[in-house]
PDB file of C-alpha atoms in Angstrom:
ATOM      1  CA  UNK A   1       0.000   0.000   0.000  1.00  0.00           C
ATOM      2  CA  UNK A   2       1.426   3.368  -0.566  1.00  0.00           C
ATOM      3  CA  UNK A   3       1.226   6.071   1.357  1.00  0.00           C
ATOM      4  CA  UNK A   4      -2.287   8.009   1.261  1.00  0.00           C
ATOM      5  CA  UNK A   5      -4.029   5.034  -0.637  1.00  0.00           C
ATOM      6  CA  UNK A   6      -7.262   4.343   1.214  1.00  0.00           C
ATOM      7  CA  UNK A   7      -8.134   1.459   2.318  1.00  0.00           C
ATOM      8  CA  UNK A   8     -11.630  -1.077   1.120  1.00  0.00           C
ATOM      9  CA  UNK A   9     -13.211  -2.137   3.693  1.00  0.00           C
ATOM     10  CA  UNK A  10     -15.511  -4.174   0.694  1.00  0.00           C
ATOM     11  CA  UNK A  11     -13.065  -6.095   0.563  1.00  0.00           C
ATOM     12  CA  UNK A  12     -11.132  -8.835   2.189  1.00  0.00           C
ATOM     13  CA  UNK A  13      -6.822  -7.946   2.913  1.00  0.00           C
ATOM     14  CA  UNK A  14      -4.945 -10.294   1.316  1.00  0.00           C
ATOM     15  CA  UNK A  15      -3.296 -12.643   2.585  1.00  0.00           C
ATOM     16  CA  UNK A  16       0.140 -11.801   4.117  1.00  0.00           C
ATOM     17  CA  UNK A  17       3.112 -14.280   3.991  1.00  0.00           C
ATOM     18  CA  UNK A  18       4.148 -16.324   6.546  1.00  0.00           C
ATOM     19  CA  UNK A  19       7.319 -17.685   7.667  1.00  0.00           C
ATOM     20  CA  UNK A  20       6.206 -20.947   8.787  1.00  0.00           C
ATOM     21  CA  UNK A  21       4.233 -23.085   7.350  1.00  0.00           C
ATOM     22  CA  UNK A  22       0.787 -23.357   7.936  1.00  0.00           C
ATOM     23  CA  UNK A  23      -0.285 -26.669   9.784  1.00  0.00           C
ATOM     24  CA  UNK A  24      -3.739 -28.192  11.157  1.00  0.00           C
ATOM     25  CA  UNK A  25      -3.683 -27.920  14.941  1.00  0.00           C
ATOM     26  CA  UNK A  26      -6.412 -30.236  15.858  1.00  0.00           C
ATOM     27  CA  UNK A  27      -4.177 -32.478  13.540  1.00  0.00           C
ATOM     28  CA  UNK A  28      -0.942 -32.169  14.505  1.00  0.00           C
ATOM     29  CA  UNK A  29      -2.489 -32.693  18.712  1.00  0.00           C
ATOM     30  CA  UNK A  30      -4.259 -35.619  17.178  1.00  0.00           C
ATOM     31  CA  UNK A  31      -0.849 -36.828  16.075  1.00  0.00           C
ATOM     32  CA  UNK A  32       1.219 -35.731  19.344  1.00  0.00           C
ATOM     33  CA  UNK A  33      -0.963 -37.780  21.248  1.00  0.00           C
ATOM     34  CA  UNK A  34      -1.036 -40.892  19.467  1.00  0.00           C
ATOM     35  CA  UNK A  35       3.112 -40.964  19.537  1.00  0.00           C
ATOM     36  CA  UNK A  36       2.658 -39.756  23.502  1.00  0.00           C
ATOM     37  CA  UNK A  37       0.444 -43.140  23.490  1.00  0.00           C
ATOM     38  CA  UNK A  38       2.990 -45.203  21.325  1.00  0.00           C
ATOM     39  CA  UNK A  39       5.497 -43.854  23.734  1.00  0.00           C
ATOM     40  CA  UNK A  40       3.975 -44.908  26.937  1.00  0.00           C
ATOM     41  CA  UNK A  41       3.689 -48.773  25.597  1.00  0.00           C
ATOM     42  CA  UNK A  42       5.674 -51.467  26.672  1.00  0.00           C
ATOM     43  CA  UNK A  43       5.969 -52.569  22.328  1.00  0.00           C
ATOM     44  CA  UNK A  44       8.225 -48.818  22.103  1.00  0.00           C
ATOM     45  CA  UNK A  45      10.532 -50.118  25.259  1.00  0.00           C
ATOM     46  CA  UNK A  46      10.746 -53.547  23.240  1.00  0.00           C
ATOM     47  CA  UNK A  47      11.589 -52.195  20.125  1.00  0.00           C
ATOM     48  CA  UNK A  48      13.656 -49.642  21.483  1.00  0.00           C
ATOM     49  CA  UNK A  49      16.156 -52.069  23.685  1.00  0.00           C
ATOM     50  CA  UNK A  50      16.238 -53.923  20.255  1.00  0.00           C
ATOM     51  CA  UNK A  51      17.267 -50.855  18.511  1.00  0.00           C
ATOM     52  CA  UNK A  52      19.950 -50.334  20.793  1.00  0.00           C
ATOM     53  CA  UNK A  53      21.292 -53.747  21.353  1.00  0.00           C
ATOM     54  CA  UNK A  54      21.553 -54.285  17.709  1.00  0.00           C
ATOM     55  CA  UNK A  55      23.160 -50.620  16.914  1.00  0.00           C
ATOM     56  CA  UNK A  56      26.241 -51.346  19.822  1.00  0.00           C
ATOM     57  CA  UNK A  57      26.616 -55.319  18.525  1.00  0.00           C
ATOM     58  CA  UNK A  58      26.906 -54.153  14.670  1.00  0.00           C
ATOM     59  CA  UNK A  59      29.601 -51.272  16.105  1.00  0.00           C
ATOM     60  CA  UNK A  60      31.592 -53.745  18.372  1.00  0.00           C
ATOM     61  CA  UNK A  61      31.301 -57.026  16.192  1.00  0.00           C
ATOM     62  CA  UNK A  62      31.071 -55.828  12.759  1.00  0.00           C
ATOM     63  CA  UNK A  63      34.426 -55.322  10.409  1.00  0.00           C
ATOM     64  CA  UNK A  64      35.671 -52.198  11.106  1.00  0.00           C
ATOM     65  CA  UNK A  65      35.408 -50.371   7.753  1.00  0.00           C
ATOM     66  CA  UNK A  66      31.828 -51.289   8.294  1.00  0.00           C
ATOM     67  CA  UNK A  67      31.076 -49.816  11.852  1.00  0.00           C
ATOM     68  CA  UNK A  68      29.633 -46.164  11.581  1.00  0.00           C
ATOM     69  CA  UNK A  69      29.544 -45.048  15.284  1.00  0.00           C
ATOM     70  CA  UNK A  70      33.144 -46.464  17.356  1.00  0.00           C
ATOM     71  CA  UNK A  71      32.863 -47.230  21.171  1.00  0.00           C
ATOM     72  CA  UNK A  72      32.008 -44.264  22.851  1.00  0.00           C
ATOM     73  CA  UNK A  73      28.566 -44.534  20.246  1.00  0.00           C
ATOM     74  CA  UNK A  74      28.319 -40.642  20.557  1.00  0.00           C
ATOM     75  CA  UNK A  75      25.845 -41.046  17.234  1.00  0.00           C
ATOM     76  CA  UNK A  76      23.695 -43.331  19.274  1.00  0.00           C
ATOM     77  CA  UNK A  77      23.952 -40.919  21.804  1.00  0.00           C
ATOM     78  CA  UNK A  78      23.017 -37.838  19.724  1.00  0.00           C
ATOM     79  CA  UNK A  79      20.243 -40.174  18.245  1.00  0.00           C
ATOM     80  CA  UNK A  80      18.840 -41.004  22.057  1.00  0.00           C
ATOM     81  CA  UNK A  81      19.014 -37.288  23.007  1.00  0.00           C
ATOM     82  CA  UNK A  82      17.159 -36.054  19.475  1.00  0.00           C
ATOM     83  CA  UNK A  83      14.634 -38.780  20.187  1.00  0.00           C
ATOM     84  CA  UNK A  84      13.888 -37.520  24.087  1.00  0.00           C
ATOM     85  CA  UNK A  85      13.912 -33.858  22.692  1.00  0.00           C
ATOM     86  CA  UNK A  86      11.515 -34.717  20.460  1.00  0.00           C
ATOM     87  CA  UNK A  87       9.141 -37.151  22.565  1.00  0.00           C
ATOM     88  CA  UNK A  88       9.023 -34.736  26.008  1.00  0.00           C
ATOM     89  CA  UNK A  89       7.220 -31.500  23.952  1.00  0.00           C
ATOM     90  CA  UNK A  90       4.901 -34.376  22.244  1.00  0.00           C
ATOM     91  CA  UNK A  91       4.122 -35.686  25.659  1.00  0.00           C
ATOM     92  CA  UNK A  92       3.595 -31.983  26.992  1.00  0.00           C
ATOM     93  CA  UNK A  93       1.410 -31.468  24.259  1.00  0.00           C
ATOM     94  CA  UNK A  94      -0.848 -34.791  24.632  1.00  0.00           C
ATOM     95  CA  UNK A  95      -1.069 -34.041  28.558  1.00  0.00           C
ATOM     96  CA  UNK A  96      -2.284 -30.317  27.577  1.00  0.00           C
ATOM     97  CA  UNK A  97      -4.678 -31.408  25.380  1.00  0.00           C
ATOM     98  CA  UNK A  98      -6.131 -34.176  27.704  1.00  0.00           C
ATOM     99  CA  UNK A  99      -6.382 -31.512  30.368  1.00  0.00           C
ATOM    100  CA  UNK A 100      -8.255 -29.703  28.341  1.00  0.00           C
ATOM    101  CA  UNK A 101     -10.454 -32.345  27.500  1.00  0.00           C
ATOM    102  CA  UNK A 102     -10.494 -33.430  31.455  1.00  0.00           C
ATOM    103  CA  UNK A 103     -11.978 -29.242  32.065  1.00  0.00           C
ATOM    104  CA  UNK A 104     -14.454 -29.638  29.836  1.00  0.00           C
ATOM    105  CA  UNK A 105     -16.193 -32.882  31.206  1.00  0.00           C
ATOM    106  CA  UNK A 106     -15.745 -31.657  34.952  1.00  0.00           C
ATOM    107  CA  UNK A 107     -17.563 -28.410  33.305  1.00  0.00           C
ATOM    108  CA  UNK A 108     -20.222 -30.435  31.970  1.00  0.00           C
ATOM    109  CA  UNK A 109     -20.397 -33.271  35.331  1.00  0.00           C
ATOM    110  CA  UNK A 110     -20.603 -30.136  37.524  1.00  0.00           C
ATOM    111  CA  UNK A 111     -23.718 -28.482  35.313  1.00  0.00           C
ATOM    112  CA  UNK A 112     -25.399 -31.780  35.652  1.00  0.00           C
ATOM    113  CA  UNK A 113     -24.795 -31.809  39.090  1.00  0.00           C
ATOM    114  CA  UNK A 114     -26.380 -28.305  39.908  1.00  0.00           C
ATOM    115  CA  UNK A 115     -29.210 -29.289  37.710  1.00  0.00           C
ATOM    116  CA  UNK A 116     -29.542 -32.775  40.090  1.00  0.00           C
ATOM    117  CA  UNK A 117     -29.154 -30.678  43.190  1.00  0.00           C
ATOM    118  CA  UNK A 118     -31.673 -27.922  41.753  1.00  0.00           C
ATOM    119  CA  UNK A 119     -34.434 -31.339  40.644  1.00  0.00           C
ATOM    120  CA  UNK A 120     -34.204 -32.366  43.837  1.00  0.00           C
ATOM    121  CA  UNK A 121     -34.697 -29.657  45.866  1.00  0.00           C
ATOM    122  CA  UNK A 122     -37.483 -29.311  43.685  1.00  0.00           C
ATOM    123  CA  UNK A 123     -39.170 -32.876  44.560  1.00  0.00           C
ATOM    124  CA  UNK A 124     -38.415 -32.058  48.126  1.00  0.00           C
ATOM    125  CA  UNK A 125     -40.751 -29.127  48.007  1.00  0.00           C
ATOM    126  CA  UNK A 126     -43.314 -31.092  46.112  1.00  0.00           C
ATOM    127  CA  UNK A 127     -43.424 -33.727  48.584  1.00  0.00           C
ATOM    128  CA  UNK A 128     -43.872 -31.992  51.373  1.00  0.00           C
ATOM    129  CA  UNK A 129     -46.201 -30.001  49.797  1.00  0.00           C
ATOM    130  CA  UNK A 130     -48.202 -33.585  49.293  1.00  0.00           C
ATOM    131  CA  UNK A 131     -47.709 -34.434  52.615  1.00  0.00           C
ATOM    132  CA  UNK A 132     -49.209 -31.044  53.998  1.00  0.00           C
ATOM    133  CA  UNK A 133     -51.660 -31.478  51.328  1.00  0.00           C
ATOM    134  CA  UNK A 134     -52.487 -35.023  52.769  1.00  0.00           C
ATOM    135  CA  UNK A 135     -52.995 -33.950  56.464  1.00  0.00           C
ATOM    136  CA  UNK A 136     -55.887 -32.050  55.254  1.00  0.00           C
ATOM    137  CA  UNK A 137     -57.693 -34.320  53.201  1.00  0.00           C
ATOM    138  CA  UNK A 138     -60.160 -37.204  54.533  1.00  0.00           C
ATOM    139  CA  UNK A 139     -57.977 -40.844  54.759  1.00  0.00           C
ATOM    140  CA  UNK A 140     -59.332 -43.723  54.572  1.00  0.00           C
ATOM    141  CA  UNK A 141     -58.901 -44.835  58.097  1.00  0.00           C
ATOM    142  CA  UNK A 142     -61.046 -41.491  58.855  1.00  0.00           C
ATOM    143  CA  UNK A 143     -63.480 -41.976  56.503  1.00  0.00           C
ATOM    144  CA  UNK A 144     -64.258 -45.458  57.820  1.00  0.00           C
ATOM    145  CA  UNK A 145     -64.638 -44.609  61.588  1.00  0.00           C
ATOM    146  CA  UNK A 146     -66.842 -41.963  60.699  1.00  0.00           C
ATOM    147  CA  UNK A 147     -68.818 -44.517  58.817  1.00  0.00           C
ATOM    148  CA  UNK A 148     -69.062 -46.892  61.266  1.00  0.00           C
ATOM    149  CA  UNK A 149     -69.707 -44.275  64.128  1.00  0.00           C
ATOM    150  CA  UNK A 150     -73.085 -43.730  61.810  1.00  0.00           C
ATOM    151  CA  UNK A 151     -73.888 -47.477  61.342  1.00  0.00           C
ATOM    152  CA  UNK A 152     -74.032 -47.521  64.980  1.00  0.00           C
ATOM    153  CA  UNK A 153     -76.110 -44.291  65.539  1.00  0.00           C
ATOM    154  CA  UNK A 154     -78.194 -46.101  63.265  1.00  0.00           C
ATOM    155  CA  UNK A 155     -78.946 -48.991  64.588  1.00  0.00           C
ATOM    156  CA  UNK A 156     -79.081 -47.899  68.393  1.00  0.00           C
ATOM    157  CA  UNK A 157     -81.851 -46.008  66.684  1.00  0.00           C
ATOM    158  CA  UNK A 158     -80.032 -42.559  68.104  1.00  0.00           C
ATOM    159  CA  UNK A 159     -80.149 -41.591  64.666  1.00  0.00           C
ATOM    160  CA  UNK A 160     -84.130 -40.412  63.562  1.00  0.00           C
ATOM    161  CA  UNK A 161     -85.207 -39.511  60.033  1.00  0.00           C
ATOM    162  CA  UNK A 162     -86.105 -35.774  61.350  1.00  0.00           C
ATOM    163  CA  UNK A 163     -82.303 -35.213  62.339  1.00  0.00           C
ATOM    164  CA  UNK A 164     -80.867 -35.835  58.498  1.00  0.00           C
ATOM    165  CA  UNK A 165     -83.425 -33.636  57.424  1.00  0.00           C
ATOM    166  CA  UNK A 166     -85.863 -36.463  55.872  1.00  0.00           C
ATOM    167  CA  UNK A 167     -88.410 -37.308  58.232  1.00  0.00           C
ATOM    168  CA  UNK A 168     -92.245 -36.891  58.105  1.00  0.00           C
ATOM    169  CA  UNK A 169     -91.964 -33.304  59.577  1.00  0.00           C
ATOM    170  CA  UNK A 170     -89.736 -31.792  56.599  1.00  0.00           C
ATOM    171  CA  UNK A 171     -90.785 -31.213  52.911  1.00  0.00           C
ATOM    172  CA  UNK A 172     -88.832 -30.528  50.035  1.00  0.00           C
ATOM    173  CA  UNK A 173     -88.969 -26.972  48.863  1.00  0.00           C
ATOM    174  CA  UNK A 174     -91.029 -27.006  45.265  1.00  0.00           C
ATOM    175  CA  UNK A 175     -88.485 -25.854  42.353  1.00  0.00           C
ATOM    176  CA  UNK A 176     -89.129 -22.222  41.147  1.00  0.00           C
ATOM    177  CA  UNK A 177     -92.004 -21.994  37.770  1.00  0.00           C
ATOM    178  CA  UNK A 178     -90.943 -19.690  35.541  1.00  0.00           C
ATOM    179  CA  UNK A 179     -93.914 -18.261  32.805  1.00  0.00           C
TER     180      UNK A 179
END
């Protein structure tokens, strides 16, 4: 851009260039972990001791014009320490990622446990509400003492037609004639 050129906002900047490469992160921490998996295995210790006992045999017992790293194996060495420099940020980056993952799902158990806490608080109220509800209403047990407190009115004969209001003495009241 040079100096006093304005700038569109209709359209989008292009694209500046970068110095490194552009890469897939959810890739590349999809990778990291399954070598941070590979290199928590007993199969990478195997293969790994196998490695090594093979690279310091073919440098002690092999002809000498055909040895490529001589007793003090400072290639082997160099390879060990690239390897470990390598696997620890891999590692770092799998454990990151996996905490990540672990702070979302306590995120989500802990919602789920509010919204327990918060239903059951709620059916706490509604049953007691039932239960103050029920101290009010007729039970059955009630209901059936009363009943048989009248069956025996009744037949000790304590109980006359003129008290529940249908005896000879009481007429019904004649419905209302409209013209």
């Amino acid at each position: 851009m040079t100096r006093g050129a304005r700038v569109r906002l209709d359209q989008p900047r292009p694209q500046r260039r970068r110095l490194l490469p552009e890469y897939d992160a959810e890739a590349f921490g999809r990778l990291s972990e399954s070598v941070a998996r590979f290199l928590g295995t007993g199969r990478f210790i195997v293969w790994m001791t196998l490695i090594i006992i093979v690279w310091v045999l073919w440098n002690i017992a092999a002809p000498p014009h055909l040895r490529f790293d001589h007793y003090p194996f400072i290639f082997l060495t160099l390879m060990l320490s690239l390897q470990a420099s390598y696997a620890a940020p891999l590692i770092l980056l799998a454990q990151n990622r996996q905490d990540d993952r672990d702070r979302v799902t306590q995120e989500q158990e802990r919602k789920q446990n509010e919204r327990s806490i918060a239903d059951t608080e709620y059916l706490t109220r509604e049953i007691a509400a039932l239960r103050m509800g029920l101290g009010e209403v007729a039970t059955r047990d009630f209901l059936r003492s009363e009943l048989q407190d009248l069956v025996r009115d009744l037949s000790d004969g304590r109980l006359t037609h003129s008290e529940n209001g249908h005896g000879p003495g009481h007429e019904e009241p004649e419905p209302e004639r409209r013209s």
